[in-house]
Short mmCIF file of C-alpha atoms and ligand atoms in Angstrom, two decimals:
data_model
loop_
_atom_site.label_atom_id
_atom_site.label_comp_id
_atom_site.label_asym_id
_atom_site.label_seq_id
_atom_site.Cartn_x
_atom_site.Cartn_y
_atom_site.Cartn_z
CA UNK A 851 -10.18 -0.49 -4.40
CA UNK A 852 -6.78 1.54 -5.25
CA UNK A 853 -5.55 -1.15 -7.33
CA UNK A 854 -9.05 -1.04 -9.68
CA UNK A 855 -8.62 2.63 -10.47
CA UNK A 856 -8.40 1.64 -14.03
CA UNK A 857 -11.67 0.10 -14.50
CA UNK A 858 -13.83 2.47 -12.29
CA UNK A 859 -17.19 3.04 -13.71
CA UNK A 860 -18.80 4.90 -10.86
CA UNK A 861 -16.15 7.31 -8.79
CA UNK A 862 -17.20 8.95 -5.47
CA UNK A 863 -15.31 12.12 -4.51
CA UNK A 864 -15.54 12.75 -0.50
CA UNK A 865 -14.41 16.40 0.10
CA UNK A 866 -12.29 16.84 3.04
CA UNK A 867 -10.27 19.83 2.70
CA UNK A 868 -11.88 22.38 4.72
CA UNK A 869 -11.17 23.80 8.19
CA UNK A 870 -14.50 24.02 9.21
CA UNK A 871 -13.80 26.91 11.66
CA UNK A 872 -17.66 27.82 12.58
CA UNK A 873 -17.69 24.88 14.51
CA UNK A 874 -15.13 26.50 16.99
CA UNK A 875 -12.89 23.55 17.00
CA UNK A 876 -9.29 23.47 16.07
CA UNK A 877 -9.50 20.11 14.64
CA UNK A 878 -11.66 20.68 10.74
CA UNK A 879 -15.14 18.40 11.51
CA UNK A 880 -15.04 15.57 9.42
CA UNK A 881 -12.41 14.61 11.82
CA UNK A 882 -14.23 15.07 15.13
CA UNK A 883 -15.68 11.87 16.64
CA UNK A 884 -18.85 10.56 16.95
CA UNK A 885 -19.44 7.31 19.07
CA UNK A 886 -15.44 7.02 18.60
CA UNK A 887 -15.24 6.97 14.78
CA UNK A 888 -14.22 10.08 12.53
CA UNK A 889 -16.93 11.74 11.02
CA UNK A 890 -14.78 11.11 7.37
CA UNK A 891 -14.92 7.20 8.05
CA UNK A 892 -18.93 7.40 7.86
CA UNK A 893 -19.23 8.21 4.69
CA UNK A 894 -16.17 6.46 3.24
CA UNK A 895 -18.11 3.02 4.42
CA UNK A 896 -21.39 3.74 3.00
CA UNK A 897 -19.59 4.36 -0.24
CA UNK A 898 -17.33 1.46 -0.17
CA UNK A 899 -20.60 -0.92 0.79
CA UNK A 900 -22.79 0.27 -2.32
CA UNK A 901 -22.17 -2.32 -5.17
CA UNK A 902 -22.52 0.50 -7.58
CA UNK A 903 -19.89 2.28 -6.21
CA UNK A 904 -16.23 1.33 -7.74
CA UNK A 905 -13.30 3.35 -6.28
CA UNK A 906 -13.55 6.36 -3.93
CA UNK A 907 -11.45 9.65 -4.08
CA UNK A 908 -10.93 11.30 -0.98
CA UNK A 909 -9.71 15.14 -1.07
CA UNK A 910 -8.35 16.32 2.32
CA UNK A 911 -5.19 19.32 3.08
CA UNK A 912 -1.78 18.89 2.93
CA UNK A 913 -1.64 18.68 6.82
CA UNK A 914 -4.27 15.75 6.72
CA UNK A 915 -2.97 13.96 3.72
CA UNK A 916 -0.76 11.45 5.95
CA UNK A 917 -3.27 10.34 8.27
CA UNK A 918 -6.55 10.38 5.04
CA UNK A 919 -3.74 7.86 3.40
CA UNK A 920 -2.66 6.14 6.57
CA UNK A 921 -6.85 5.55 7.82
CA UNK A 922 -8.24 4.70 4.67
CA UNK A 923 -5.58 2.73 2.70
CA UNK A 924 -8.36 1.48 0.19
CA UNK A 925 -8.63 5.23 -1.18
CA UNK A 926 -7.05 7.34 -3.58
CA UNK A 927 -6.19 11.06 -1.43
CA UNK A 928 -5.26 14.24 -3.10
CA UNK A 929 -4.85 16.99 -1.66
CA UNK A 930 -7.50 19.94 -2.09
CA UNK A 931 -7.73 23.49 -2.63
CA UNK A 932 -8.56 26.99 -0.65
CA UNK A 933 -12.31 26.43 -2.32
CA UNK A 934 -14.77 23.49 -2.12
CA UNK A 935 -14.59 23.96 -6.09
CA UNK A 936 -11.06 23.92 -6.14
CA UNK A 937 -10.97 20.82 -4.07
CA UNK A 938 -13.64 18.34 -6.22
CA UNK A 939 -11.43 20.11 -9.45
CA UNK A 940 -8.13 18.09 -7.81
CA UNK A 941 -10.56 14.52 -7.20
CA UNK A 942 -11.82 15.09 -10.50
CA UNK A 943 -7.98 14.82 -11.70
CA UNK A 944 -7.58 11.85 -9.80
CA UNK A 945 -10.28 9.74 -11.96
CA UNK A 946 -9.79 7.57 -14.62
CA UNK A 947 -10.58 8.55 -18.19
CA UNK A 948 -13.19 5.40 -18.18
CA UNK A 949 -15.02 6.33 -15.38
CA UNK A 950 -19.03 6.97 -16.35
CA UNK A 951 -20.34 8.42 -13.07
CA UNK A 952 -19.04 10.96 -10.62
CA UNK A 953 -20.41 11.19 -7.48
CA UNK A 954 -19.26 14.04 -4.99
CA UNK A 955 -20.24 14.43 -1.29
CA UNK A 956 -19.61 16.64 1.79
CA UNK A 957 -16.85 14.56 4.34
CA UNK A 958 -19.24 16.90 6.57
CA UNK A 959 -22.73 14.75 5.93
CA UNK A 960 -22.12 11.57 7.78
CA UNK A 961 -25.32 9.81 7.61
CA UNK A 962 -26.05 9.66 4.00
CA UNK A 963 -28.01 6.53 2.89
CA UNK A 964 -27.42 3.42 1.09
CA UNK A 965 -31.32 4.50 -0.82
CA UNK A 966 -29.74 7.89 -1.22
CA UNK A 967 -27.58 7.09 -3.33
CA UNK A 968 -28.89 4.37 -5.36
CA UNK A 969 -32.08 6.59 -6.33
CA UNK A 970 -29.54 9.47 -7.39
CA UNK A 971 -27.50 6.61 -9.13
CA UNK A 972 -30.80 5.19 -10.88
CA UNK A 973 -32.14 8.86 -11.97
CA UNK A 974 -28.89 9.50 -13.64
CA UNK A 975 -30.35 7.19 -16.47
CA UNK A 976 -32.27 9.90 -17.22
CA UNK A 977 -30.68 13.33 -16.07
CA UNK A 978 -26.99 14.38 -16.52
CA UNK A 979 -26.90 15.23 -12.94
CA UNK A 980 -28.90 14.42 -9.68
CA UNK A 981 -28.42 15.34 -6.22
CA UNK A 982 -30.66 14.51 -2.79
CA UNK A 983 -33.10 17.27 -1.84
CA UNK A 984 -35.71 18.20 1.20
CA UNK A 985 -38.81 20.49 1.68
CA UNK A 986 -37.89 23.38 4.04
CA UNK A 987 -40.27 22.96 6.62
CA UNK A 988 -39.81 26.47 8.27
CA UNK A 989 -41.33 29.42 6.84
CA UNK A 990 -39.02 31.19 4.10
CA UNK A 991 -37.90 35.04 3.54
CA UNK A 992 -35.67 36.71 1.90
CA UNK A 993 -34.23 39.97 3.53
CA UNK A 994 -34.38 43.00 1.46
CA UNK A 995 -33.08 45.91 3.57
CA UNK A 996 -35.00 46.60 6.31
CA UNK A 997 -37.80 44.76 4.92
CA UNK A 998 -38.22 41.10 4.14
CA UNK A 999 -40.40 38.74 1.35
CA UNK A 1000 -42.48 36.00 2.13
CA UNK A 1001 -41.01 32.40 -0.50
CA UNK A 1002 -43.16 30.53 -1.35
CA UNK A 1003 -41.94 27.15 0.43
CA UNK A 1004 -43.81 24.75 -1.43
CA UNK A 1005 -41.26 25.58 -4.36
CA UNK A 1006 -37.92 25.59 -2.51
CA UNK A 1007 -35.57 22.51 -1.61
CA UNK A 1008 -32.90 22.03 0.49
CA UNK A 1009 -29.87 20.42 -1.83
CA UNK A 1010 -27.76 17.97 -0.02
CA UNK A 1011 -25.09 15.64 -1.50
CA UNK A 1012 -23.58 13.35 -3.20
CA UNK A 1013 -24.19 15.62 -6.28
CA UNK A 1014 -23.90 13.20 -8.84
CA UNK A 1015 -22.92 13.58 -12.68
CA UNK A 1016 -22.13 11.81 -15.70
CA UNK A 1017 -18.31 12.50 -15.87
CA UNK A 1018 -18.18 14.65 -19.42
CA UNK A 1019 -20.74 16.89 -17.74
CA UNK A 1020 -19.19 17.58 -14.64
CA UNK A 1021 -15.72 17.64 -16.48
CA UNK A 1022 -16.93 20.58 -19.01
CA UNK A 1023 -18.27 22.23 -16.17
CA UNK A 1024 -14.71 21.99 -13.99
CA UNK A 1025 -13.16 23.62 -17.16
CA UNK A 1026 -15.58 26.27 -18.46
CA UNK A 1027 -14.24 28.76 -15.60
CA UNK A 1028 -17.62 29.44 -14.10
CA UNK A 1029 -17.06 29.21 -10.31
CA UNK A 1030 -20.21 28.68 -7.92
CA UNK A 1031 -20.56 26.46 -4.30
CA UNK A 1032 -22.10 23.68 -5.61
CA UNK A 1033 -21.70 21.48 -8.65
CA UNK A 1034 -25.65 21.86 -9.06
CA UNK A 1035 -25.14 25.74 -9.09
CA UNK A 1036 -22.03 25.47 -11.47
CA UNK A 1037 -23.59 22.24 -13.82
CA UNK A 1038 -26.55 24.58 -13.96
CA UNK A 1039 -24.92 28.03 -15.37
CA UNK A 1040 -21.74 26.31 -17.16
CA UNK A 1041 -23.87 23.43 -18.78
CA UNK A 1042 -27.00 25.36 -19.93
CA UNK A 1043 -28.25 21.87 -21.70
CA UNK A 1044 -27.86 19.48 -18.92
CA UNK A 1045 -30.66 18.20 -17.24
CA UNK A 1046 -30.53 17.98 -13.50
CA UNK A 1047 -33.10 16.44 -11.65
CA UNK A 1048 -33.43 15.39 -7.86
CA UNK A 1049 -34.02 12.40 -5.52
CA UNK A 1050 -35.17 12.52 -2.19
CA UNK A 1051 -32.99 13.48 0.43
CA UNK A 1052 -33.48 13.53 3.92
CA UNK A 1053 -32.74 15.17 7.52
CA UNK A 1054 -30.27 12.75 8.37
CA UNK A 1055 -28.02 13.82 5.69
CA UNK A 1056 -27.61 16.95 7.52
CA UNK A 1057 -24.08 18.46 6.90
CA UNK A 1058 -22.54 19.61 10.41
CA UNK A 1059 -21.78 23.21 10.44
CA UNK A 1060 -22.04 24.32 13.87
CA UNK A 1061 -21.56 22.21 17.41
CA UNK A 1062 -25.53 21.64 17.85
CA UNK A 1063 -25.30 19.77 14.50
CA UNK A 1064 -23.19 17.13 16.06
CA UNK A 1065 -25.24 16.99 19.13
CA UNK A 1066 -28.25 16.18 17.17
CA UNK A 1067 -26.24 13.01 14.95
CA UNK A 1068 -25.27 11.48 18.16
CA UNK A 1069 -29.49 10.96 19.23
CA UNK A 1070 -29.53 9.99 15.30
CA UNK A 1071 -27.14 7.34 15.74
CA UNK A 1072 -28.44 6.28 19.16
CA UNK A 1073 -31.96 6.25 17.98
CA UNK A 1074 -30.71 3.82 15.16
CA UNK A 1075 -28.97 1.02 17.80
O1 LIG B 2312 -17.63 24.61 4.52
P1 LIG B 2312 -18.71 23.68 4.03
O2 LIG B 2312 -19.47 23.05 5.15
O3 LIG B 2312 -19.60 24.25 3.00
O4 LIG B 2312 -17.91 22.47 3.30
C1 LIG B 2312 -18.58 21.40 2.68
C2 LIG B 2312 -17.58 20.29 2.41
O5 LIG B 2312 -16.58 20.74 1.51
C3 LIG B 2312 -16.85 19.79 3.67
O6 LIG B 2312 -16.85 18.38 3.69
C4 LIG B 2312 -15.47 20.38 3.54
O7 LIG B 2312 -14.44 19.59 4.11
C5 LIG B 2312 -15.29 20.45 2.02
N1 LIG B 2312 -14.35 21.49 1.60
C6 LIG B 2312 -13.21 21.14 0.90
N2 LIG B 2312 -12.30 22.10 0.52
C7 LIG B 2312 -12.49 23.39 0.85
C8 LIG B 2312 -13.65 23.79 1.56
C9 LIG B 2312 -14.58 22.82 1.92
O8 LIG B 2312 -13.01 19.94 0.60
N3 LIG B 2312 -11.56 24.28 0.51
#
């Protein structure tokens, strides 16, 4: 895939540079196991199977860039920054000047789908960027003080990844110097004009974040064999 960098239409960016440290684990989560693979090498093979998919970017730290490079030879690695932004900045860097799409997901989200992300792929013919989203199916509040206020949930989404883009618009995003923790959230205020739609994510795609997470992908996985 390395050697095609050149002609790349479609570029996914897999973030791997962060610690991960509210897990409680010395070793950053997308390189914890599950049924003996690396969290990292779920993603990177749903990727490299989607035909729409041309050349993958994987962003990891300094102290992981040997073994990224040594794993998963077919992939460009850089090495990220202190932020998530920071770290899809130095993949964006790594793509080619003809690439058309940008596609950039969590190392941390294992299970995303071969339907996710065709259908954020296919609305991208009409949006300038898409990402996977779910209903919240708890109730919603937001604290205020002491006192709280019902959300309406009906009107509220979960956003997953892979947040995907048409390169210019991510690109002039990157460089406006509006910094927010998504590239939704940043496309959104640096891009005023862009239209961003969704697709329709799901549970699966859960990003891990704490050690129940990983608990609940392993009955995922075993529910799925
Ligand atoms: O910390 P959080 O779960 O929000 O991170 C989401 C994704 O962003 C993870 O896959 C993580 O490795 C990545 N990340 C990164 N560089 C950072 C911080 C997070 O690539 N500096």
């Amino acid at each position: 895939m390395l050697e095609d960098m050149e002609k790349c239409r479609n570029t996914a960016i897999i973030v791997a540079a962060g610690s991960g440290n509210r897990l409680g684990s010395d070793i950053p989560k997308q390189f914890l196991k599950l049924n003996g693979r690396e969290i990292l090498s779920y993603s990177v093979k749903s990727f490299q199977n989607h035909p729409d998919v041309d050349a993958l970017v994987i962003v990891t730290s300094a102290e992981y860039f040997e073994h990224v490079s040594a794993s998963y030879p077919d992939c460009h690695v850089v090495i990220g920054g202190s932020t998530r932004q920071e770290s899809v900045t130095n993949g964006m860097q790594a793509i080619t000047d003809g690439t058309e799409l940008v596609l950039v997901h969590d190392a941390a989200r294992p299970l995303v789908s071969h339907d996710i992300i065709s259908e954020c792929l296919e609305k991208l013919m009409h949006f300038d960027g898409v990402a996977p989203a779910i209903k919240p199916t708890d109730s919603m509040i937001m604290i205020n003080g002491e006192d709280f206020d019902p959300l309406e949930r009906s009107s509220l989404r979960i956003v997953q990844t892979p947040q995907c883009f048409h390169a210019d618009t991510l690109n002039k995003a990157h460089n406006s110097g509006v910094v927010d923790t998504d590239e939704m959230g940043l496309v959104r205020r640096a891009v005023p004009s862009a239209r961003l739609g969704f697709a329709e994510g799901s549970p699966a795609n859960m990003k891990v974040t704490r050690a129940l997470d990983l608990e609940i992908l392993q009955l995922v996985l075993n529910a799925g064999t």
